[in-house]
Amino acid sequence: MDKTNKPLGIPTVRDRVVQAALLNVLEPIFERDFAEQSYGFRPGLGCKDALRRVWKLLGAGYTWVVDADLKSYFDTIAHEPMLRQVEEKVSDGKVIEVVKAFLKQGVMAGMKEWTPEEGTPQGAVMTP
């Protein structure tokens, strides 16, 4: 697969429902460990919240703003280390199997199908 063209996963309606249910199970487990200053894909937080925080810090005398975006991060996440981290917090084997299934779902590129060895499917409900 050409890494310059990010494959976009377009889940079926059924997969979207399952992913939304999975998100409802996993999000509260992992949300409490996220850094306070992290705003991307967080429930109830968005760009305006990040801007308010920057504005407040500028008003407090801070003069530097750091914005980091790791190139191709979601495309290169190693499955096994990520799954081990999920398994540290989630003991339900069926939930783990569903996560694995979504990570290993086939991707169509033109008329060819391939199975990713790394990364998460872009465009999926549970990707973030």
Short mmCIF file of N, CA and C in Angstrom, two decimals, residues 9-53:
data_model
loop_
_atom_site.label_atom_id
_atom_site.label_comp_id
_atom_site.label_asym_id
_atom_site.label_seq_id
_atom_site.Cartn_x
_atom_site.Cartn_y
_atom_site.Cartn_z
N GLY A 9 -11.24 4.12 6.03
CA GLY A 9 -12.18 3.04 6.32
C GLY A 9 -13.59 3.60 6.33
N ILE A 10 -14.47 2.98 5.59
CA ILE A 10 -15.87 3.40 5.58
C ILE A 10 -16.67 2.22 6.12
N PRO A 11 -16.90 2.22 7.44
CA PRO A 11 -17.59 1.08 8.06
C PRO A 11 -19.05 0.99 7.62
N THR A 12 -19.57 -0.22 7.63
CA THR A 12 -21.00 -0.43 7.37
C THR A 12 -21.78 0.15 8.54
N VAL A 13 -23.08 0.29 8.36
CA VAL A 13 -23.93 0.80 9.44
C VAL A 13 -23.82 -0.11 10.66
N ARG A 14 -23.82 -1.40 10.43
CA ARG A 14 -23.71 -2.37 11.54
C ARG A 14 -22.38 -2.17 12.30
N ASP A 15 -21.28 -2.02 11.54
CA ASP A 15 -19.98 -1.80 12.18
C ASP A 15 -19.95 -0.49 12.95
N ARG A 16 -20.59 0.55 12.42
CA ARG A 16 -20.64 1.83 13.13
C ARG A 16 -21.37 1.69 14.47
N VAL A 17 -22.45 0.92 14.47
CA VAL A 17 -23.21 0.71 15.72
C VAL A 17 -22.34 -0.04 16.72
N VAL A 18 -21.66 -1.09 16.27
CA VAL A 18 -20.79 -1.86 17.16
C VAL A 18 -19.65 -0.98 17.67
N GLN A 19 -19.06 -0.18 16.78
CA GLN A 19 -17.96 0.69 17.19
C GLN A 19 -18.43 1.74 18.20
N ALA A 20 -19.64 2.28 18.00
CA ALA A 20 -20.17 3.26 18.95
C ALA A 20 -20.37 2.62 20.32
N ALA A 21 -20.87 1.39 20.34
CA ALA A 21 -21.05 0.66 21.61
C ALA A 21 -19.69 0.41 22.25
N LEU A 22 -18.72 0.02 21.45
CA LEU A 22 -17.37 -0.22 21.96
C LEU A 22 -16.77 1.08 22.52
N LEU A 23 -16.98 2.17 21.82
CA LEU A 23 -16.51 3.47 22.30
C LEU A 23 -17.14 3.81 23.65
N ASN A 24 -18.43 3.52 23.81
CA ASN A 24 -19.12 3.79 25.08
C ASN A 24 -18.55 2.97 26.22
N VAL A 25 -18.00 1.81 25.91
CA VAL A 25 -17.39 0.96 26.94
C VAL A 25 -15.97 1.44 27.25
N LEU A 26 -15.17 1.70 26.21
CA LEU A 26 -13.75 2.00 26.40
C LEU A 26 -13.45 3.44 26.80
N GLU A 27 -14.20 4.37 26.27
CA GLU A 27 -13.88 5.79 26.51
C GLU A 27 -13.81 6.16 27.99
N PRO A 28 -14.78 5.78 28.82
CA PRO A 28 -14.68 6.15 30.24
C PRO A 28 -13.48 5.51 30.94
N ILE A 29 -13.07 4.35 30.48
CA ILE A 29 -11.93 3.65 31.10
C ILE A 29 -10.64 4.41 30.85
N PHE A 30 -10.47 4.90 29.62
CA PHE A 30 -9.21 5.55 29.25
C PHE A 30 -9.25 7.06 29.43
N GLU A 31 -10.41 7.67 29.40
CA GLU A 31 -10.53 9.12 29.48
C GLU A 31 -9.88 9.70 30.74
N ARG A 32 -10.02 9.05 31.84
CA ARG A 32 -9.50 9.59 33.11
C ARG A 32 -7.97 9.69 33.14
N ASP A 33 -7.29 8.97 32.23
CA ASP A 33 -5.83 8.99 32.20
C ASP A 33 -5.25 10.00 31.21
N PHE A 34 -6.08 10.63 30.39
CA PHE A 34 -5.58 11.58 29.40
C PHE A 34 -5.10 12.86 30.08
N ALA A 35 -4.11 13.48 29.46
CA ALA A 35 -3.56 14.73 30.00
C ALA A 35 -4.60 15.84 29.93
N GLU A 36 -4.63 16.67 30.94
CA GLU A 36 -5.59 17.77 31.02
C GLU A 36 -5.49 18.68 29.80
N GLN A 37 -4.28 18.88 29.29
CA GLN A 37 -4.07 19.80 28.19
C GLN A 37 -4.25 19.16 26.81
N SER A 38 -4.79 17.94 26.78
CA SER A 38 -5.06 17.25 25.53
C SER A 38 -6.53 17.48 25.15
N TYR A 39 -6.76 18.01 23.96
CA TYR A 39 -8.13 18.37 23.57
C TYR A 39 -8.66 17.58 22.38
N GLY A 40 -7.80 16.88 21.65
CA GLY A 40 -8.23 16.18 20.45
C GLY A 40 -9.07 14.96 20.75
N PHE A 41 -10.23 14.88 20.12
CA PHE A 41 -11.12 13.72 20.22
C PHE A 41 -11.52 13.38 21.64
N ARG A 42 -11.67 14.41 22.47
CA ARG A 42 -12.07 14.19 23.86
C ARG A 42 -13.54 14.54 24.02
N PRO A 43 -14.30 13.75 24.79
CA PRO A 43 -15.72 14.05 24.95
C PRO A 43 -15.93 15.38 25.67
N GLY A 44 -16.75 16.21 25.07
CA GLY A 44 -17.07 17.50 25.67
C GLY A 44 -15.99 18.55 25.49
N LEU A 45 -14.92 18.25 24.77
CA LEU A 45 -13.85 19.20 24.54
C LEU A 45 -13.63 19.38 23.05
N GLY A 46 -13.16 20.56 22.67
CA GLY A 46 -12.92 20.81 21.26
C GLY A 46 -11.94 21.96 21.07
N CYS A 47 -11.88 22.44 19.85
CA CYS A 47 -10.95 23.51 19.50
C CYS A 47 -11.16 24.76 20.33
N LYS A 48 -12.41 25.12 20.55
CA LYS A 48 -12.68 26.35 21.32
C LYS A 48 -12.18 26.22 22.76
N ASP A 49 -12.26 25.02 23.32
CA ASP A 49 -11.74 24.81 24.67
C ASP A 49 -10.23 24.98 24.69
N ALA A 50 -9.56 24.46 23.67
CA ALA A 50 -8.11 24.61 23.58
C ALA A 50 -7.74 26.08 23.42
N LEU A 51 -8.48 26.80 22.60
CA LEU A 51 -8.20 28.23 22.41
C LEU A 51 -8.44 29.03 23.70
N ARG A 52 -9.49 28.68 24.43
CA ARG A 52 -9.74 29.35 25.72
C ARG A 52 -8.57 29.12 26.68
N ARG A 53 -8.06 27.90 26.68
CA ARG A 53 -6.91 27.58 27.54
C ARG A 53 -5.68 28.39 27.14
#
